[in-house]
mmCIF file of C-alpha atoms in Angstrom:
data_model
loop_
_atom_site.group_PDB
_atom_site.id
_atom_site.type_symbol
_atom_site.label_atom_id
_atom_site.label_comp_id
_atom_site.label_asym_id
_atom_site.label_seq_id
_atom_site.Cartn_x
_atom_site.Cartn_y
_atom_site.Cartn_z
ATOM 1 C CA UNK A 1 -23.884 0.172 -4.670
ATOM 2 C CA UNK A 2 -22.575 2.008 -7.592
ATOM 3 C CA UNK A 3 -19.137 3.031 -7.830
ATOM 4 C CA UNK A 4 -16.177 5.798 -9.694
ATOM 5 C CA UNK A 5 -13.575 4.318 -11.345
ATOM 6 C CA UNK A 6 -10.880 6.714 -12.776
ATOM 7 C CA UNK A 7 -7.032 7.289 -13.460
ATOM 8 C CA UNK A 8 -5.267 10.466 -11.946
ATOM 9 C CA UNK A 9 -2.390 12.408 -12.118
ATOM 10 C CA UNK A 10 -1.210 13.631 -8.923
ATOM 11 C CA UNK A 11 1.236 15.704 -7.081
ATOM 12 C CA UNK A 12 2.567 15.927 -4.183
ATOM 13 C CA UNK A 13 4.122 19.421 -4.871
ATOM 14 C CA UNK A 14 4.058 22.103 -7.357
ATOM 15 C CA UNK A 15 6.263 21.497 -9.885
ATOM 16 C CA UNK A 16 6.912 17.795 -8.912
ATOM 17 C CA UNK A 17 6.405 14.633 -10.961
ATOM 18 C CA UNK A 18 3.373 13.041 -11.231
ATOM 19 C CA UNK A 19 2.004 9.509 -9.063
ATOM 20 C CA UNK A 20 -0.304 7.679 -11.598
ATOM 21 C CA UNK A 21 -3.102 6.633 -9.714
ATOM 22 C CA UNK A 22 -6.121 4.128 -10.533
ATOM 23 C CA UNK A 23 -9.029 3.896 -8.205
ATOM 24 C CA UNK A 24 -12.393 2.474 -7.514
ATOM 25 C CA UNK A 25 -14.509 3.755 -4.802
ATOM 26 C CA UNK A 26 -17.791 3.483 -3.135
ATOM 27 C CA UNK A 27 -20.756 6.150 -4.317
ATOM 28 C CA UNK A 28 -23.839 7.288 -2.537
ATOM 29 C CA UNK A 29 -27.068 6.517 -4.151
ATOM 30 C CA UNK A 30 -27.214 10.096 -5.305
ATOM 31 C CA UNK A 31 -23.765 9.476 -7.032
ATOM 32 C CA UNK A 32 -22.879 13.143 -6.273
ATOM 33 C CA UNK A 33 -20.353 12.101 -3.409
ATOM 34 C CA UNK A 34 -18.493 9.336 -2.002
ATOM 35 C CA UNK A 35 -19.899 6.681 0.632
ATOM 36 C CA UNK A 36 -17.817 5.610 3.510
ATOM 37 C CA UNK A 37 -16.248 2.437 2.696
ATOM 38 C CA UNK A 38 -15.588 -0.970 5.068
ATOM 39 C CA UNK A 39 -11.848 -0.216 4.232
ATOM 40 C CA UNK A 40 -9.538 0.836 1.617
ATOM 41 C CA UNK A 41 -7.116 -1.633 0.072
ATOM 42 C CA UNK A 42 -4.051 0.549 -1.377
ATOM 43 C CA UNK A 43 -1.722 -1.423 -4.102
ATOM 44 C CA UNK A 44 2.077 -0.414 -5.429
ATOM 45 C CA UNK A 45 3.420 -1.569 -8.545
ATOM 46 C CA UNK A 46 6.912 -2.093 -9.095
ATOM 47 C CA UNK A 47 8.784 -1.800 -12.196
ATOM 48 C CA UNK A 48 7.138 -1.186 -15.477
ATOM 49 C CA UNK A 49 7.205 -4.426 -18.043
ATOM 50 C CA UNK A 50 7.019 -3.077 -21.544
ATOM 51 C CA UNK A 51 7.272 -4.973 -25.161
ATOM 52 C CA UNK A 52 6.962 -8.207 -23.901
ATOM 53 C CA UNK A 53 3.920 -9.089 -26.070
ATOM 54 C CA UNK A 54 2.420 -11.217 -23.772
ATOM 55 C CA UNK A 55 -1.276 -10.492 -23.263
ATOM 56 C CA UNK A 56 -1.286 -11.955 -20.040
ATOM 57 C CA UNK A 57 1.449 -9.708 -18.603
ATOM 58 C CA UNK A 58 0.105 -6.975 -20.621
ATOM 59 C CA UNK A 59 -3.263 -7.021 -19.273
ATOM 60 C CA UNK A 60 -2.165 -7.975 -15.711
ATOM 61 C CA UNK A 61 0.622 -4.345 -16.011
ATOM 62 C CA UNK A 62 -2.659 -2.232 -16.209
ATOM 63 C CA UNK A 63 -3.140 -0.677 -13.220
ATOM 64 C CA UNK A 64 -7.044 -0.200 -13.972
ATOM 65 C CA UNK A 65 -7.027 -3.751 -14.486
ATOM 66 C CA UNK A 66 -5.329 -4.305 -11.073
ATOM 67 C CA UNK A 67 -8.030 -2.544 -9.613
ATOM 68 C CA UNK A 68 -10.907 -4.515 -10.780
ATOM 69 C CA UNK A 69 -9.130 -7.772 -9.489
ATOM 70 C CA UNK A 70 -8.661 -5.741 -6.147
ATOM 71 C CA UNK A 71 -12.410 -4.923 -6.105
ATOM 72 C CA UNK A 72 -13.574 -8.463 -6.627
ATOM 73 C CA UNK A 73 -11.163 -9.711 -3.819
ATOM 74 C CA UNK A 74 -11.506 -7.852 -0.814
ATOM 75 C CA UNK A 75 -15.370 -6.907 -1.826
ATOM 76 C CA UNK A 76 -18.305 -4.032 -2.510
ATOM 77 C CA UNK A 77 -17.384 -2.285 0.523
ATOM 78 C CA UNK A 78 -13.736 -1.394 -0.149
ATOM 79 C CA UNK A 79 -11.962 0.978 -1.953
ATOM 80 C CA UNK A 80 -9.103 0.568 -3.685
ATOM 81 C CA UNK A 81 -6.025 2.515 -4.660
ATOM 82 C CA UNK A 82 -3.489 0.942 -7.237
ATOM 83 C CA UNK A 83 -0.360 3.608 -7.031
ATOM 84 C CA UNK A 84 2.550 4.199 -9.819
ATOM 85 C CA UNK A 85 5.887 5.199 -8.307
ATOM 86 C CA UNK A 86 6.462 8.980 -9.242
ATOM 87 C CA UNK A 87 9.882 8.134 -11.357
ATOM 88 C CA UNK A 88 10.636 5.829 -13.524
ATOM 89 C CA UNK A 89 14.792 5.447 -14.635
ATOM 90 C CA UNK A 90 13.912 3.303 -17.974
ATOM 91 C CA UNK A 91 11.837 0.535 -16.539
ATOM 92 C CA UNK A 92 12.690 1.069 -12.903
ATOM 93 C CA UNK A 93 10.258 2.375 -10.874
ATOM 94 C CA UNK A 94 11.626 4.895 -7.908
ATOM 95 C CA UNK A 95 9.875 5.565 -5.120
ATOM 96 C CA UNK A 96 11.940 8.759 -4.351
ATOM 97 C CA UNK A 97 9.702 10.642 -2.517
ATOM 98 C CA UNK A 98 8.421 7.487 -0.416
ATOM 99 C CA UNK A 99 11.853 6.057 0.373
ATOM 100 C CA UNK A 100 14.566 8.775 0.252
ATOM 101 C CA UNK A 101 17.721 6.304 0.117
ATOM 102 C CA UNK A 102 16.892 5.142 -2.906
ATOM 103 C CA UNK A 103 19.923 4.517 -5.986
ATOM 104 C CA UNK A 104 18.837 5.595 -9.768
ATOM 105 C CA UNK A 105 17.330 1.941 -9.846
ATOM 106 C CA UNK A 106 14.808 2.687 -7.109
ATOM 107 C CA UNK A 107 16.553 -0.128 -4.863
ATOM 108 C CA UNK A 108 16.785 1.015 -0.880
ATOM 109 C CA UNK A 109 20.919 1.151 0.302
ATOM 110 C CA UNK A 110 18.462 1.572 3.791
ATOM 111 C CA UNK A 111 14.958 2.158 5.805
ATOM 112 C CA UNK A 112 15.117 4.966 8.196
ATOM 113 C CA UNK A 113 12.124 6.607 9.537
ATOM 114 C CA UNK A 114 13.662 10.002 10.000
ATOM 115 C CA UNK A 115 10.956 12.586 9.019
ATOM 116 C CA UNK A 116 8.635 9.859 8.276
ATOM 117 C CA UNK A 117 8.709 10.224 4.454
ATOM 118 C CA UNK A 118 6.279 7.421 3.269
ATOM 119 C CA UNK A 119 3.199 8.117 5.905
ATOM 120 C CA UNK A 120 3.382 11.831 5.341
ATOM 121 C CA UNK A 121 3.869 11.834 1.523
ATOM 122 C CA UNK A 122 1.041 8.679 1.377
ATOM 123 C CA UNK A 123 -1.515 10.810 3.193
ATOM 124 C CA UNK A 124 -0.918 14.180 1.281
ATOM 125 C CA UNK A 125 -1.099 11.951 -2.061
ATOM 126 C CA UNK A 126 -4.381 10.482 -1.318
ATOM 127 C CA UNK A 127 -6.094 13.481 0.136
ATOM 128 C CA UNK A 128 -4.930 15.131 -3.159
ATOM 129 C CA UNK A 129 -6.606 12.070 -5.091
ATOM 130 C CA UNK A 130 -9.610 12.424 -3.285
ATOM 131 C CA UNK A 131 -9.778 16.014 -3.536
ATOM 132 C CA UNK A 132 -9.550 16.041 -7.213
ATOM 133 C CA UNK A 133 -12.177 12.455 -7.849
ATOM 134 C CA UNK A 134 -14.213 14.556 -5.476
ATOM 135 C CA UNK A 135 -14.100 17.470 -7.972
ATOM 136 C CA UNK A 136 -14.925 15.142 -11.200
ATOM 137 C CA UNK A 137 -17.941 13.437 -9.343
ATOM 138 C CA UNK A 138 -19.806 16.350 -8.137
ATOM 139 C CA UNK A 139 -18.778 18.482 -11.316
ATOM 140 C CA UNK A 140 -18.095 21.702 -9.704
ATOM 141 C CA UNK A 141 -14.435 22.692 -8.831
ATOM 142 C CA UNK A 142 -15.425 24.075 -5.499
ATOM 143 C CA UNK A 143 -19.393 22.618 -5.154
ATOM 144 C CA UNK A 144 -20.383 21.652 -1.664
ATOM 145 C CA UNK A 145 -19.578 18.205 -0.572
ATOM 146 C CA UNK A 146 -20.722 15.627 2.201
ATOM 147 C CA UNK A 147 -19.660 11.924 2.446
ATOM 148 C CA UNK A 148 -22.356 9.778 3.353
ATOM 149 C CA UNK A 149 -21.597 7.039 5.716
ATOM 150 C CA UNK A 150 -23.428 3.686 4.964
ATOM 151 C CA UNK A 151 -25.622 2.589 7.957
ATOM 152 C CA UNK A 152 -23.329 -0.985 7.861
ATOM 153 C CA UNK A 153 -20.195 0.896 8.867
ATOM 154 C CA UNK A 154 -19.881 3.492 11.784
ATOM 155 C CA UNK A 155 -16.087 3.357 12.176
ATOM 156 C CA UNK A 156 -13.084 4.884 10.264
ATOM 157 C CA UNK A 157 -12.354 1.909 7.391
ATOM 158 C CA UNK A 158 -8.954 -0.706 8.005
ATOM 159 C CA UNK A 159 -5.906 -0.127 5.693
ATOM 160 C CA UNK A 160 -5.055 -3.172 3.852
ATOM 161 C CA UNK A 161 -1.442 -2.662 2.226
ATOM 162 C CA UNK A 162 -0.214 -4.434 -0.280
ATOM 163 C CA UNK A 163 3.548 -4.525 -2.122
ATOM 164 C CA UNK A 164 3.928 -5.938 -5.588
ATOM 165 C CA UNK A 165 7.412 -6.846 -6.810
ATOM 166 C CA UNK A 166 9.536 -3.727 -6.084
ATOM 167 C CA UNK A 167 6.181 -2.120 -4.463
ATOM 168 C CA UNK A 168 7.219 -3.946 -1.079
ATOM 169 C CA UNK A 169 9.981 -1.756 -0.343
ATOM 170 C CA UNK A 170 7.068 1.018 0.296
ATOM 171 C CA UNK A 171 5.905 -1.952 2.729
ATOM 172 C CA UNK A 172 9.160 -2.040 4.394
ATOM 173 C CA UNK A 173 9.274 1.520 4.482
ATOM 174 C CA UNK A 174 6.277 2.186 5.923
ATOM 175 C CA UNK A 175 6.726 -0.771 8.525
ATOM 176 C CA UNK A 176 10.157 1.115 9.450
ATOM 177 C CA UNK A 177 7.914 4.288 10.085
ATOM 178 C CA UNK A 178 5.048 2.096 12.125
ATOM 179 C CA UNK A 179 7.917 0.668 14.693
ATOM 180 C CA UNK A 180 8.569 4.118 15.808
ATOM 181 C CA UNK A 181 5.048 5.617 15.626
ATOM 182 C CA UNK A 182 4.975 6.478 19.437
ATOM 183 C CA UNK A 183 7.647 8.939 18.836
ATOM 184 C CA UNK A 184 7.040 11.059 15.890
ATOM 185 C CA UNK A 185 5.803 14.293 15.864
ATOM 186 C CA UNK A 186 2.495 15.026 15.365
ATOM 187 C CA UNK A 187 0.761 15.386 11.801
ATOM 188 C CA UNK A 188 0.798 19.518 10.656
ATOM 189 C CA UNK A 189 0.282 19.057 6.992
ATOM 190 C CA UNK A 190 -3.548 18.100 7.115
ATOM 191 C CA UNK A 191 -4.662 16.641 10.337
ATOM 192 C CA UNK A 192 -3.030 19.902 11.753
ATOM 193 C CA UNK A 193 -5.260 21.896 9.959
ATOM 194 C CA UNK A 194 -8.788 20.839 11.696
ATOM 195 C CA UNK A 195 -7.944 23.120 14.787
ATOM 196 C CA UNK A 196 -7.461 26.271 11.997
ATOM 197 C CA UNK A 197 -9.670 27.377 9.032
ATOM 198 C CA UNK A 198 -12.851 27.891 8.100
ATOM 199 C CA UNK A 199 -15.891 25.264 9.734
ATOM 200 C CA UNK A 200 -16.742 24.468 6.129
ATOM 201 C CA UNK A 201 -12.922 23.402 5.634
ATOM 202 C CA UNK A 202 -12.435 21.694 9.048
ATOM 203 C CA UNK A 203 -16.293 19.803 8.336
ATOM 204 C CA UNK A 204 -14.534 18.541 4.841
ATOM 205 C CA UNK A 205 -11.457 17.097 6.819
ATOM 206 C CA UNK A 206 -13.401 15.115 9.307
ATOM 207 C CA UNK A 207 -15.511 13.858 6.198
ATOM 208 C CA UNK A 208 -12.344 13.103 4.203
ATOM 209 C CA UNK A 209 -10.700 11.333 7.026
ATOM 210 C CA UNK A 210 -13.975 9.120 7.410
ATOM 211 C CA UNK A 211 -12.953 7.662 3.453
ATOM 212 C CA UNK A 212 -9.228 6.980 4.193
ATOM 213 C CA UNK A 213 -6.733 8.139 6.295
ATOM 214 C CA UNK A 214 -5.868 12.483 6.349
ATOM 215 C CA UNK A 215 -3.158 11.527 8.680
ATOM 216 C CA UNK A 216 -0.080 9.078 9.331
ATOM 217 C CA UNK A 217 -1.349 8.365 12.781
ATOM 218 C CA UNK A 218 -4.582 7.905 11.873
ATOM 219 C CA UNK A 219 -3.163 5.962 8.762
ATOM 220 C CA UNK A 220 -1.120 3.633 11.646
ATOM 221 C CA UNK A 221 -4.130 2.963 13.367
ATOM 222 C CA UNK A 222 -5.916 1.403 10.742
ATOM 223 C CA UNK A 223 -3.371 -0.932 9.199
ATOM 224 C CA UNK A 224 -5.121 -4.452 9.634
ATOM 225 C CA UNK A 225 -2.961 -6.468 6.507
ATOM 226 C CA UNK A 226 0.185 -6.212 5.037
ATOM 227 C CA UNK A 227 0.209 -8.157 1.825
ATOM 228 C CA UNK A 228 3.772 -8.866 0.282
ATOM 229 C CA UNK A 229 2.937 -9.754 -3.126
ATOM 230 C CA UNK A 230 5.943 -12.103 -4.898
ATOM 231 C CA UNK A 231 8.342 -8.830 -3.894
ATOM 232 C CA UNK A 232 11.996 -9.315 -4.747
ATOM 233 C CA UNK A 233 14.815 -6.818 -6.024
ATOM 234 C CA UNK A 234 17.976 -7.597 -7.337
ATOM 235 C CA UNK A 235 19.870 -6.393 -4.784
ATOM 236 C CA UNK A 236 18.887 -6.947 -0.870
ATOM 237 C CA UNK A 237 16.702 -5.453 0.964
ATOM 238 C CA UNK A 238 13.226 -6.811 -0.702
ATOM 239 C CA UNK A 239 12.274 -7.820 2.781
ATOM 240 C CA UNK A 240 12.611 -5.975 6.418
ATOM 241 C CA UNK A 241 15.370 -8.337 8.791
ATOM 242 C CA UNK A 242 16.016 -5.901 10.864
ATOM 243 C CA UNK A 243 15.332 -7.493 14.599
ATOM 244 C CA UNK A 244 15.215 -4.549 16.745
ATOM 245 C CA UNK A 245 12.638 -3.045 13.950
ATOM 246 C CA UNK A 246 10.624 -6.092 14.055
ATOM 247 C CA UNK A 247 10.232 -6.089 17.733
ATOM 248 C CA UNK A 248 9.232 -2.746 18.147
ATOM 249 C CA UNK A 249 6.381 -3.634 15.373
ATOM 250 C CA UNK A 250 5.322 -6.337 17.574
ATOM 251 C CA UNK A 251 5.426 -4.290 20.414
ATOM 252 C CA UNK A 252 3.427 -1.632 19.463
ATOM 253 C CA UNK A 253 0.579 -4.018 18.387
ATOM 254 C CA UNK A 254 -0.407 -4.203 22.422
ATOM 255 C CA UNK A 255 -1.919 -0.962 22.767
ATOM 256 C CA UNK A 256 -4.097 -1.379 19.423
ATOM 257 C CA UNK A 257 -7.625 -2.535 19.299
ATOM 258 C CA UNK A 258 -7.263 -4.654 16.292
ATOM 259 C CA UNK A 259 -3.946 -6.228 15.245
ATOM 260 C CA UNK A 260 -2.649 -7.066 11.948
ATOM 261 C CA UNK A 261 -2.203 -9.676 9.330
ATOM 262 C CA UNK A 262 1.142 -10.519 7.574
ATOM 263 C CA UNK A 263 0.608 -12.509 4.172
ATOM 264 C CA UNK A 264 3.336 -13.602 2.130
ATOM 265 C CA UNK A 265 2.261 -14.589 -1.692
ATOM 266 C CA UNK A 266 5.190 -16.045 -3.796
ATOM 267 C CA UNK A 267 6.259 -17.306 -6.866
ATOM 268 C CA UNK A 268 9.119 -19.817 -8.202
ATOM 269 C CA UNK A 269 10.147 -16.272 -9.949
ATOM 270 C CA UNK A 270 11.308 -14.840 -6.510
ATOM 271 C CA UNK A 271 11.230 -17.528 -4.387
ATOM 272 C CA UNK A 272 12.912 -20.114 -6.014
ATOM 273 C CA UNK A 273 15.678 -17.759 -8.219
ATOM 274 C CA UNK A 274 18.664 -19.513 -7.941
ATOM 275 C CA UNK A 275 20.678 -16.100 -8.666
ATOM 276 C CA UNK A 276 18.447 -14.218 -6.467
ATOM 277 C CA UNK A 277 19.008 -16.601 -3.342
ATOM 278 C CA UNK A 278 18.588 -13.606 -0.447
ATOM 279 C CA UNK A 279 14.769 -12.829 -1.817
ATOM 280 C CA UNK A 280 13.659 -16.352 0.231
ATOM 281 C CA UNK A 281 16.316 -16.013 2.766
ATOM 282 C CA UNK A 282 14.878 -12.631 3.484
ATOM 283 C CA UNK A 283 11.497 -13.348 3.506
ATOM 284 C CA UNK A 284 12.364 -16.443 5.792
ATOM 285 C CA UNK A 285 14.112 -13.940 8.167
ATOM 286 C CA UNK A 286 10.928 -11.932 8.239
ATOM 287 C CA UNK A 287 8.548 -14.619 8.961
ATOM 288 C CA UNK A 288 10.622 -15.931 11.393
ATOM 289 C CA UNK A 289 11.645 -12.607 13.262
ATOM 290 C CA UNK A 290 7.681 -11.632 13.326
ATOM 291 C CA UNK A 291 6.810 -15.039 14.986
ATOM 292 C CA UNK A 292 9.489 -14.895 17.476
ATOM 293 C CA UNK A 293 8.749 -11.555 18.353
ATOM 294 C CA UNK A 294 5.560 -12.455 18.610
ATOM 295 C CA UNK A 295 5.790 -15.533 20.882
ATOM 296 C CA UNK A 296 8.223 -13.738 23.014
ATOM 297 C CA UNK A 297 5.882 -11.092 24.159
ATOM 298 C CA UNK A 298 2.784 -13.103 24.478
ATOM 299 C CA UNK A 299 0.959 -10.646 22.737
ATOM 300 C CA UNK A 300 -1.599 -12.278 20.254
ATOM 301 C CA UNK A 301 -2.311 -9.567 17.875
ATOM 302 C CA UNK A 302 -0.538 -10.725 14.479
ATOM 303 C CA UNK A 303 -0.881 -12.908 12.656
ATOM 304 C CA UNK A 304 1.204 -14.726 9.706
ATOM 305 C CA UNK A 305 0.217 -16.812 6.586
ATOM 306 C CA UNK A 306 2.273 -17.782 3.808
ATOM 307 C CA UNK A 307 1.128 -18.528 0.557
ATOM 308 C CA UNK A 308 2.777 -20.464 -2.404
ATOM 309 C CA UNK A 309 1.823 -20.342 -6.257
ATOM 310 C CA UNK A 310 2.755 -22.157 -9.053
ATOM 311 C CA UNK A 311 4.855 -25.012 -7.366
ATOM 312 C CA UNK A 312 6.329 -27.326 -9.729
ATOM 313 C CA UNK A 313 6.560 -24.725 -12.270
ATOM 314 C CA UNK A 314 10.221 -23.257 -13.961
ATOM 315 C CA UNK A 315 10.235 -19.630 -12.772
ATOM 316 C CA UNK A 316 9.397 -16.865 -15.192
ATOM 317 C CA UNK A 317 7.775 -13.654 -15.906
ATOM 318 C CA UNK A 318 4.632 -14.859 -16.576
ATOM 319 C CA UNK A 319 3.937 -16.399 -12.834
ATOM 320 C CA UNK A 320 5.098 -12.762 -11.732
ATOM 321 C CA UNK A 321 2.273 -11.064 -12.901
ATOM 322 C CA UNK A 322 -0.288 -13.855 -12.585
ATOM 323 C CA UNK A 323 -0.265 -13.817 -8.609
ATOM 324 C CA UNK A 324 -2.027 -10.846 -9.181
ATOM 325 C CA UNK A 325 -5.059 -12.746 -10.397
ATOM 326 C CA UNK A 326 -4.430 -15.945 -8.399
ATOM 327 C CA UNK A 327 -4.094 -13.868 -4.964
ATOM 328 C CA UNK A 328 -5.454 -15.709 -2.143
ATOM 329 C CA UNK A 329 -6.688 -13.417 0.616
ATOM 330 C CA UNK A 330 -8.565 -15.846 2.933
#
């Protein structure tokens, strides 16, 4: 099945800075509008990596590039979204509008879900994406526009989530938000909308919420993996150890029809950083706080895998960026 490939600029609000982001998605045959896809598999980058000249960390810093590795991991039938924080203090990415506790460095001094910042904002940003690849692929600013669903796939696609260096702190974020899903208030920015409007407008929604999620509950629902990919900060927090967070996770997996995958991918550059000892005493915390939790409620709807790369090898920057490549998703 053919597919659009593209970089964007989008907003979040007028006047607001910019989230680079690269995608590939699924066409129709007629290539005028999107298919449904199996799932969409949504990527953030950490810090930028500049003058390094090393091709290999070069090449593996594109985010197109990330993409097309993506693509020919999880499959055809997924789309996927590599995403650029909207700030960037020198080389340090911050995730400002994702995680509002963040310091000029873009590290977390905390995870609170209090107005759910990274669901809503997520959602908004990729309906805005979509809206605007929508646009480019159909060639009209306001032409007429149906998704067509393939015959493989007649449910809303998973959410695979994946955090790359200082990208997991969206993860933990987001995870904060997911423990107290059963209390928020409901969507109003776009889900809202399909009980108001035009039919033409409210038809769009359902067909935009049939490519990825249009709202954070609907973006909960699908979340199948959570991919921490060699995260790490220089400061703590790279991981989630809060227990009372971890059990609600685990406790709101019993109510879900499908539950969800925790994979930890890392490096002798985070794992084994002898100056950085709390990234692997973190991560150890989370793995072992998930399982408990898990065990303790009997309910059998996660599941964890962790994954090593490079052992043997002297940490460096190198590694950091190859995981990309190497990532095992089995």
């Amino acid at each position: 099945m053919a597919r659009w490939s593209g970089i964007l600029n989008v907003t979040l609000h007028l006047g607001s800075a910019y989230y680079r982001v690269a995608a590939s998605m699924l066409l129709s045959p007629s290539c005028k509008s999107f298919a449904v896809p199996s799932g969409n598999a949504i990527f953030f980058l950490g810090d930028r990596v500049e003058g390094t000249n090393n091709p290999v960390i070069e090449r593996l810093s594109d985010p197109q590039t990330i993409v097309e590795i993506m693509v020919s991991k999880f499959g055809k039938s997924f789309n996927v979204y590599v995403i650029e924080a909207s700030i960037f203090n020198g080389p340090f990415a911050v995730y400002k509008d994702f995680i509002p506790s963040v310091n000029e460095h873009g590290e977390p001094t905390s995870y609170d879900a209090t107005a759910f910042p990274v669901s809503t904002s997520l959602v908004l940003l990729l309906s805005r994406f979509l809206k605007e690849a929508k646009s480019i692929i159909s060639g009209e600013e306001n032409a007429q526009y149906v998704a067509e669903a393939s015959a493989s796939f007649s449910y809303k696609p998973v959410v695979t989530l994946l955090g790359f260096s200082k990208g997991g702190t969206v993860l933990n974020q987001l995870l904060t938000e997911f423990s107290l899903k059963e209390i928020q208030p409901k969507s109003s920015s776009i889900e809202g909308n399909r009980s108001s409007g035009s039919a033409n407008e409210r038809l769009v929604l359902g067909e935009d919420d049939m490519i990825m999620p249009t709202s954070k509950e609907s973006l909960f629902d699908s979340i199948n993996e959570i991919h921490y990919v060699d995260v790490g900060l220089n400061t703590k927090g790279a991981y989630l150890t809060d227990e009372d967070t971890i059990n609600r996770i685990v406790k709101s997996l019993s109510g879900r029809a499908f539950g969800i995958r925790f994979m930890f991918h890392g490096t002798p550059r985070q794992w084994c950083d002898v100056r950085r000892p709390w990234i692997r005493k973190e991560k150890d915390t989370l793995v072992r706080l998930l399982s408990k939790a898990s065990q303790s409620s009997n309910i059998n709807k996660l599941r964890l895998c962790e994954r090593s790369y490079f052992p043997g090898k002297l940490p460096d920057l190198q590694q950091h960026f190859e995981v990309i490549e190497a990532l095992d998703i089995s």
